[in-house]
């Protein structure tokens, strides 16, 4: 006989109630619901589309938190606070087989956008076909009156059009795409620009992104906005003013110091070449690449060895950090000359860069999120004091915001902050009579 605690029963009932309330909220809402998925680019697509639509109506965009729990919270809690909403843009992530379908069934999207299919979460999916089946669940959830926006350049995405009950629109560099992207160019410090042409018109797009690979999420968001009725000139203007997401090739320029491209949210194998190509095309007085952990390949020396072989031909200095720093197989000559450095902790990498920085040099910080390499760039503008090698938090340091507090003090700091907020709330309720913590 399985024993179930009262806490487990209470938690289960609470979850069921929240799901019920979320389903009721979705059923009552008159907003247009847009679901976005893909192995890469979905966060940028979601954020940019939300930004464009915000100039056309009221928007709730759920970015990065892309799980069923986040969707439930969005539907029954956050949308209620926001009041009337014209558009809900939700990023749906796939972490294991069967993770997207319950989100799609609850979201009931009017529009579904699929960016690409790549072999992320390798240990869970194993094949591209398995990833594609998972992503297709969002398209399958569309009604006959819905719209699927698919990447025409990715055969696994394009195949999702087969059997679709809804209208399908494609985008990409393919001549067969409904919205065709041409003239892609970016060579940092020159930011990404491209042209988008379709049967009804054309626009030239200027973006704030540092690499050419951002054409895909940018085009996906722009096509969705155009299909939702946003005028082309407004789409172009809003895109030019977009502020890219932190940790997703975010550019940080320091005063009299280096320039950073911070790409430390994730590092699936397919994304390394994309980031390295961006660095190869960039123009700078010196280039350095800091590589942390490759996603899903923590124990594979072959991947780290191959990554180093590519990086060394691009950068003047390559730094490997983290528990897998020893897997580069860099030659003794590269080690002796300083072409390659094996530095185990982000704090030591930060100290090395501060001691050897050249004004105007370009430094790529690339890793999965566990090492929080963004602290290396933050240390140039903030007093970073949280340098624990791996804190275990999924959120980035920009979101966490506690990088100026030593890790061992985080709990007490948060407790004091909660108490201060509670005190201020009581003061407002009591008309300023005051609420003081007893010593």
Coordinates of C-alpha atoms in Angstrom, one line a residue:
X1 CA 0.0 0.0 0.0
X2 CA 1.4 3.4 -1.1
X3 CA 1.3 6.0 1.6
X4 CA 0.4 9.6 0.5
X5 CA 1.1 12.5 2.8
X6 CA -1.3 15.3 3.4
X7 CA 1.1 17.7 1.8
X8 CA 1.2 15.6 -1.4
X9 CA -2.6 15.5 -1.4
X10 CA -2.8 19.3 -0.8
X11 CA -0.2 20.0 -3.5
X12 CA -2.1 17.8 -6.0
X13 CA -5.4 19.4 -5.3
X14 CA -3.8 22.8 -5.6
X15 CA -2.3 22.0 -8.9
X16 CA -5.6 20.6 -10.2
X17 CA -7.4 23.8 -9.1
X18 CA -4.9 26.0 -10.8
X19 CA -5.2 24.0 -14.0
X20 CA -9.0 24.3 -13.9
X21 CA -8.8 28.0 -13.4
X22 CA -6.3 28.4 -16.2
X23 CA -8.6 26.4 -18.6
X24 CA -11.5 28.6 -17.6
X25 CA -9.5 31.8 -18.2
X26 CA -8.4 30.5 -21.6
X27 CA -12.0 29.7 -22.6
X28 CA -13.2 33.2 -21.6
X29 CA -10.4 35.1 -23.2
X30 CA -10.9 36.9 -26.5
X31 CA -7.2 37.5 -27.0
X32 CA -5.3 36.1 -30.0
X33 CA -3.0 33.3 -28.7
X34 CA 0.3 32.7 -30.4
X35 CA 2.4 29.7 -29.5
X36 CA 6.1 29.6 -30.5
X37 CA 8.4 26.6 -30.4
X38 CA 11.6 25.3 -31.9
X39 CA 15.0 23.9 -31.0
X40 CA 16.5 27.4 -31.1
X41 CA 15.4 30.9 -31.6
X42 CA 12.0 30.6 -29.9
X43 CA 12.9 33.0 -27.0
X44 CA 14.1 35.7 -29.3
X45 CA 11.1 35.2 -31.6
X46 CA 8.7 35.4 -28.7
X47 CA 10.3 38.5 -27.2
X48 CA 10.6 40.3 -30.6
X49 CA 7.0 39.4 -31.6
X50 CA 5.7 40.7 -28.2
X51 CA 7.6 43.9 -28.7
X52 CA 6.3 44.5 -32.2
X53 CA 2.7 43.7 -31.2
X54 CA 2.9 46.0 -28.2
X55 CA 2.9 48.9 -30.7
X56 CA -0.3 47.5 -32.1
X57 CA -2.3 46.4 -29.1
X58 CA -2.0 45.1 -25.5
X59 CA 0.3 42.1 -25.1
X60 CA 1.2 39.5 -22.6
X61 CA 4.4 37.7 -23.7
X62 CA 5.7 34.8 -21.7
X63 CA 9.4 34.4 -22.5
X64 CA 11.9 31.8 -21.2
X65 CA 9.6 30.3 -18.6
X66 CA 8.2 27.8 -21.2
X67 CA 6.7 25.0 -19.2
X68 CA 3.2 23.9 -18.4
X69 CA 3.4 25.4 -14.9
X70 CA 4.4 28.8 -16.5
X71 CA 1.5 28.6 -18.9
X72 CA -1.0 27.8 -16.1
X73 CA 0.3 30.7 -14.1
X74 CA 0.1 33.0 -17.1
X75 CA -3.5 32.1 -17.9
X76 CA -5.1 32.2 -14.4
X77 CA -3.0 34.7 -12.6
X78 CA -0.9 37.1 -14.7
X79 CA -3.4 37.7 -17.4
X80 CA -6.0 38.6 -14.7
X81 CA -3.6 41.2 -13.4
X82 CA -2.9 42.6 -16.8
X83 CA -6.6 43.3 -17.5
X84 CA -7.8 43.3 -21.2
X85 CA -5.2 41.7 -23.4
X86 CA -5.3 41.6 -27.3
X87 CA -2.4 39.1 -27.8
X88 CA -0.9 36.4 -25.7
X89 CA 2.5 35.2 -27.0
X90 CA 3.8 32.0 -25.3
X91 CA 7.1 30.2 -25.7
X92 CA 6.7 26.4 -25.5
X93 CA 9.8 24.4 -24.7
X94 CA 10.3 20.7 -25.2
X95 CA 12.3 19.0 -22.4
X96 CA 11.2 15.4 -22.9
X97 CA 8.8 13.5 -25.1
X98 CA 5.2 14.5 -24.3
X99 CA 6.1 17.9 -22.8
X100 CA 4.5 20.1 -25.5
X101 CA 1.2 18.4 -26.1
X102 CA -0.4 19.4 -22.7
X103 CA 0.7 23.0 -23.2
X104 CA -0.7 23.0 -26.7
X105 CA -4.0 21.6 -25.6
X106 CA -4.3 24.2 -22.8
X107 CA -3.1 27.1 -24.9
X108 CA -5.3 26.3 -27.9
X109 CA -3.3 28.6 -30.1
X110 CA -4.7 30.7 -32.9
X111 CA -1.2 30.9 -34.4
X112 CA 1.7 28.4 -34.1
X113 CA 5.3 29.3 -35.1
X114 CA 8.0 26.7 -35.5
X115 CA 11.6 28.0 -35.9
X116 CA 13.7 24.9 -36.4
X117 CA 14.4 21.3 -35.4
X118 CA 17.8 20.4 -34.0
X119 CA 19.0 17.7 -31.8
X120 CA 18.8 19.4 -28.4
X121 CA 18.2 17.5 -25.2
X122 CA 20.0 14.6 -26.9
X123 CA 19.7 12.3 -23.9
X124 CA 15.9 12.6 -24.0
X125 CA 15.1 12.6 -27.8
X126 CA 18.1 10.9 -29.5
X127 CA 16.9 11.6 -33.0
X128 CA 15.8 14.6 -35.1
X129 CA 12.6 12.8 -36.0
X130 CA 11.7 12.5 -32.3
X131 CA 12.3 16.2 -31.8
X132 CA 10.1 17.0 -34.8
X133 CA 7.2 14.9 -33.6
X134 CA 7.4 16.8 -30.3
X135 CA 7.3 20.2 -31.9
X136 CA 4.5 19.3 -34.3
X137 CA 2.2 18.9 -31.3
X138 CA 1.8 22.7 -31.3
X139 CA 0.7 22.7 -35.0
X140 CA -1.6 19.8 -34.4
X141 CA -3.4 21.9 -31.7
X142 CA -4.5 24.5 -34.3
X143 CA -8.1 24.5 -35.4
X144 CA -9.3 24.8 -39.0
X145 CA -9.3 28.6 -38.6
X146 CA -5.8 28.7 -37.2
X147 CA -2.4 29.7 -38.8
X148 CA 0.9 27.7 -38.8
X149 CA 4.0 29.7 -39.6
X150 CA 6.8 27.3 -40.6
X151 CA 10.5 27.6 -41.5
X152 CA 10.7 26.6 -45.2
X153 CA 14.4 26.0 -45.0
X154 CA 14.1 23.2 -42.4
X155 CA 12.7 20.0 -43.9
X156 CA 11.6 18.6 -40.5
X157 CA 9.6 21.9 -39.9
X158 CA 8.2 22.1 -43.4
X159 CA 6.9 18.5 -43.1
X160 CA 4.6 19.7 -40.4
X161 CA 2.4 21.3 -43.1
X162 CA 1.4 17.8 -44.3
X163 CA -2.0 17.0 -42.8
X164 CA -2.4 20.3 -41.1
X165 CA -6.0 21.3 -40.8
X166 CA -5.2 25.1 -40.8
X167 CA -3.7 27.6 -43.2
X168 CA 0.1 27.4 -43.5
X169 CA 2.5 30.2 -44.3
X170 CA 6.2 29.6 -44.8
X171 CA 9.3 31.8 -44.4
X172 CA 13.0 31.4 -45.2
X173 CA 15.7 31.8 -47.8
X174 CA 14.1 29.1 -50.0
X175 CA 12.6 30.5 -53.3
X176 CA 9.5 28.5 -52.5
X177 CA 8.9 30.3 -49.2
X178 CA 5.8 32.6 -49.0
X179 CA 8.0 35.2 -47.2
X180 CA 11.4 35.1 -48.7
X181 CA 14.5 36.4 -46.8
X182 CA 17.4 37.8 -48.9
X183 CA 20.4 40.1 -48.5
X184 CA 21.3 38.8 -45.0
X185 CA 24.4 40.6 -43.6
X186 CA 26.0 41.1 -40.2
X187 CA 29.7 41.6 -39.4
X188 CA 30.0 43.0 -35.9
X189 CA 30.0 45.9 -35.1
X190 CA 27.6 46.1 -38.2
X191 CA 24.3 44.7 -37.0
X192 CA 22.0 42.3 -38.8
X193 CA 20.0 43.6 -41.8
X194 CA 18.0 41.7 -44.4
X195 CA 15.2 42.1 -46.9
X196 CA 11.8 40.4 -46.7
X197 CA 9.7 39.9 -49.8
X198 CA 6.2 38.4 -50.2
X199 CA 3.3 38.7 -52.7
X200 CA 1.9 41.8 -51.2
X201 CA 5.1 43.8 -50.6
X202 CA 8.6 44.0 -49.3
X203 CA 10.5 45.6 -46.4
X204 CA 14.1 46.2 -45.5
X205 CA 14.8 45.3 -41.9
X206 CA 17.5 46.6 -39.6
X207 CA 18.0 44.8 -36.3
X208 CA 20.2 45.1 -33.2
X209 CA 21.5 41.6 -33.5
X210 CA 25.3 41.0 -33.9
X211 CA 25.1 37.8 -35.9
X212 CA 23.6 36.7 -39.2
X213 CA 21.9 33.6 -37.6
X214 CA 19.4 35.9 -35.9
X215 CA 17.7 36.4 -39.3
X216 CA 15.6 33.3 -38.6
X217 CA 13.9 34.3 -35.3
X218 CA 13.7 37.9 -36.5
X219 CA 11.9 36.8 -39.7
X220 CA 9.6 34.4 -37.8
X221 CA 8.5 37.2 -35.5
X222 CA 8.1 39.7 -38.4
X223 CA 6.1 37.3 -40.5
X224 CA 3.8 36.6 -37.6
X225 CA 3.3 40.3 -37.0
X226 CA 2.5 40.9 -40.6
X227 CA 0.0 38.1 -40.7
X228 CA -1.7 39.5 -37.7
X229 CA -2.2 42.8 -39.5
X230 CA 0.6 45.0 -38.2
X231 CA 1.5 47.5 -41.0
X232 CA 5.0 46.8 -42.6
X233 CA 6.4 50.2 -41.7
X234 CA 5.5 49.7 -38.0
X235 CA 7.0 46.2 -38.0
X236 CA 10.3 47.6 -39.4
X237 CA 10.3 50.5 -37.0
X238 CA 9.6 48.4 -33.9
X239 CA 12.2 45.8 -34.9
X240 CA 14.9 48.4 -35.1
X241 CA 14.1 49.5 -31.6
X242 CA 14.1 46.0 -30.0
X243 CA 16.3 45.3 -27.0
X244 CA 17.8 41.8 -27.4
X245 CA 17.4 39.3 -24.6
X246 CA 20.1 39.0 -22.0
X247 CA 22.4 36.0 -22.4
X248 CA 21.3 35.4 -26.0
X249 CA 24.2 37.0 -27.9
X250 CA 23.7 40.2 -25.9
X251 CA 26.3 42.8 -26.7
X252 CA 28.0 44.6 -23.8
X253 CA 30.4 47.4 -24.6
X254 CA 32.5 48.6 -21.7
X255 CA 34.0 52.1 -21.4
X256 CA 37.7 51.8 -22.4
X257 CA 37.6 48.0 -22.1
X258 CA 36.6 45.0 -24.1
X259 CA 33.3 44.3 -25.9
X260 CA 31.4 41.1 -24.9
X261 CA 29.0 39.0 -26.8
X262 CA 27.3 37.1 -23.9
X263 CA 25.8 33.8 -25.1
X264 CA 25.7 31.9 -21.9
X265 CA 22.1 30.6 -21.7
X266 CA 22.7 27.4 -23.5
X267 CA 25.2 25.7 -25.7
X268 CA 23.8 22.8 -27.8
X269 CA 26.4 21.4 -30.2
X270 CA 24.6 22.9 -33.3
X271 CA 24.8 26.4 -31.9
X272 CA 28.6 26.4 -31.5
X273 CA 29.4 26.7 -35.2
X274 CA 26.8 29.5 -35.5
X275 CA 28.5 31.5 -32.7
X276 CA 31.9 30.8 -34.1
X277 CA 30.9 32.0 -37.5
X278 CA 29.6 35.2 -36.0
X279 CA 33.0 35.7 -34.4
X280 CA 34.8 34.9 -37.6
X281 CA 32.9 37.6 -39.5
X282 CA 33.3 40.2 -36.7
X283 CA 35.8 43.0 -36.9
X284 CA 37.9 43.7 -33.8
X285 CA 41.4 44.5 -32.7
X286 CA 41.6 41.2 -30.9
X287 CA 39.2 38.2 -30.5
X288 CA 38.9 35.8 -27.6
X289 CA 36.5 32.9 -27.1
X290 CA 35.6 31.6 -23.6
X291 CA 33.9 28.2 -23.8
X292 CA 32.2 26.5 -20.8
X293 CA 30.0 23.5 -20.9
X294 CA 28.5 22.1 -24.1
X295 CA 24.9 21.0 -23.5
X296 CA 24.3 17.2 -23.5
X297 CA 28.0 16.5 -24.0
X298 CA 29.4 16.9 -20.6
X299 CA 31.6 13.7 -20.9
X300 CA 32.4 13.9 -24.6
X301 CA 36.1 14.8 -25.3
X302 CA 35.4 14.5 -29.0
X303 CA 33.0 17.5 -29.0
X304 CA 35.3 19.7 -26.9
X305 CA 38.3 18.7 -29.1
X306 CA 36.5 19.5 -32.3
X307 CA 35.2 22.8 -30.9
X308 CA 38.7 23.9 -30.0
X309 CA 40.0 23.1 -33.4
X310 CA 37.4 25.5 -34.9
X311 CA 37.8 28.2 -32.3
X312 CA 41.6 28.4 -32.5
X313 CA 41.4 29.3 -36.2
X314 CA 39.1 32.3 -35.3
X315 CA 40.3 33.7 -32.0
X316 CA 43.7 35.0 -30.8
X317 CA 43.0 33.3 -27.5
X318 CA 40.7 30.4 -26.5
X319 CA 39.8 29.8 -22.9
X320 CA 38.2 26.6 -21.7
X321 CA 36.5 26.8 -18.3
X322 CA 34.5 24.5 -16.0
X323 CA 34.8 20.8 -15.2
X324 CA 35.4 19.9 -18.9
X325 CA 38.1 22.4 -19.5
X326 CA 40.7 19.6 -19.8
X327 CA 38.9 18.0 -22.8
X328 CA 40.2 20.4 -25.5
X329 CA 43.3 18.3 -26.4
X330 CA 45.1 21.5 -27.2
X331 CA 48.7 21.0 -28.2
X332 CA 51.6 21.9 -25.9
X333 CA 52.6 24.5 -28.3
X334 CA 49.3 26.3 -28.1
X335 CA 49.4 26.1 -24.3
X336 CA 52.9 27.4 -24.1
X337 CA 52.2 30.3 -26.5
X338 CA 49.1 31.3 -24.7
X339 CA 46.9 30.5 -27.6
X340 CA 44.9 28.1 -25.3
X341 CA 44.2 28.5 -21.6
X342 CA 42.6 26.0 -19.3
X343 CA 41.1 28.0 -16.4
X344 CA 38.7 26.1 -14.2
X345 CA 36.4 28.7 -12.6
X346 CA 34.6 31.8 -14.0
X347 CA 36.2 33.9 -11.3
X348 CA 39.7 33.0 -12.5
X349 CA 38.6 33.7 -16.1
X350 CA 37.3 37.1 -15.0
X351 CA 40.5 37.9 -13.2
X352 CA 42.6 36.9 -16.2
X353 CA 40.6 39.0 -18.7
X354 CA 40.7 42.0 -16.4
X355 CA 44.5 41.7 -16.2
X356 CA 45.0 41.2 -19.9
X357 CA 42.2 43.2 -21.6
X358 CA 42.8 45.3 -24.6
X359 CA 40.4 48.3 -25.4
X360 CA 38.0 47.4 -28.1
X361 CA 38.7 43.6 -28.2
X362 CA 35.8 41.3 -28.7
X363 CA 35.1 38.4 -26.3
X364 CA 32.6 35.7 -26.8
X365 CA 31.2 34.0 -23.7
X366 CA 29.7 30.7 -24.7
X367 CA 28.3 28.0 -22.4
X368 CA 25.3 26.2 -21.1
X369 CA 23.7 28.1 -18.2
X370 CA 25.2 26.1 -15.3
X371 CA 28.4 28.1 -15.2
X372 CA 26.8 31.6 -15.4
X373 CA 29.6 33.0 -17.6
X374 CA 27.6 36.2 -17.9
X375 CA 29.3 37.2 -14.6
X376 CA 32.5 37.8 -16.5
X377 CA 30.9 40.6 -18.4
X378 CA 28.9 41.9 -15.5
X379 CA 32.1 42.2 -13.5
X380 CA 33.1 45.2 -15.7
X381 CA 30.1 47.2 -14.7
X382 CA 29.1 45.8 -11.3
X383 CA 30.8 44.6 -8.1
X384 CA 30.2 40.9 -8.7
X385 CA 30.6 39.0 -5.4
X386 CA 28.7 35.7 -6.2
X387 CA 31.4 33.6 -7.8
X388 CA 30.4 30.1 -6.8
X389 CA 31.4 27.9 -9.7
X390 CA 27.9 26.3 -10.1
X391 CA 24.9 27.7 -8.0
X392 CA 22.3 25.3 -9.4
X393 CA 19.9 28.0 -10.4
X394 CA 18.3 27.7 -13.8
X395 CA 17.7 31.5 -14.3
X396 CA 20.5 33.7 -15.5
X397 CA 22.3 36.2 -13.3
X398 CA 20.6 39.1 -15.0
X399 CA 17.2 37.7 -13.9
X400 CA 18.4 36.5 -10.5
X401 CA 19.9 39.9 -9.7
X402 CA 21.9 38.7 -6.7
X403 CA 25.3 38.7 -8.3
X404 CA 26.5 41.5 -6.0
X405 CA 25.6 39.4 -3.0
X406 CA 27.9 36.4 -1.9
X407 CA 26.2 33.1 -2.6
X408 CA 26.2 32.0 1.0
X409 CA 24.2 35.2 1.9
X410 CA 21.5 34.8 -0.7
X411 CA 18.9 33.2 1.7
X412 CA 19.3 35.8 4.4
X413 CA 19.3 38.6 1.8
X414 CA 16.1 37.4 0.3
X415 CA 14.5 36.9 3.7
X416 CA 15.3 40.5 4.7
X417 CA 14.0 41.7 1.4
X418 CA 10.7 39.9 1.8
X419 CA 10.4 41.3 5.3
X420 CA 11.1 44.8 4.0
X421 CA 8.4 44.4 1.4
X422 CA 5.9 43.1 4.0
X423 CA 6.8 46.1 6.2
X424 CA 6.0 48.6 3.5
X425 CA 2.8 46.8 2.6
X426 CA 1.7 47.0 6.3
X427 CA 2.6 50.6 6.4
X428 CA 0.4 51.4 3.4
X429 CA -2.5 49.4 4.9
X430 CA -2.1 51.1 8.3
X431 CA -1.8 54.5 6.9
X432 CA 1.8 55.0 7.7
X433 CA 1.6 53.9 11.4
X434 CA 4.7 51.8 10.8
X435 CA 5.8 48.2 11.2
X436 CA 9.1 47.4 12.8
X437 CA 10.9 44.2 13.1
X438 CA 11.4 43.2 16.8
X439 CA 15.0 42.8 17.8

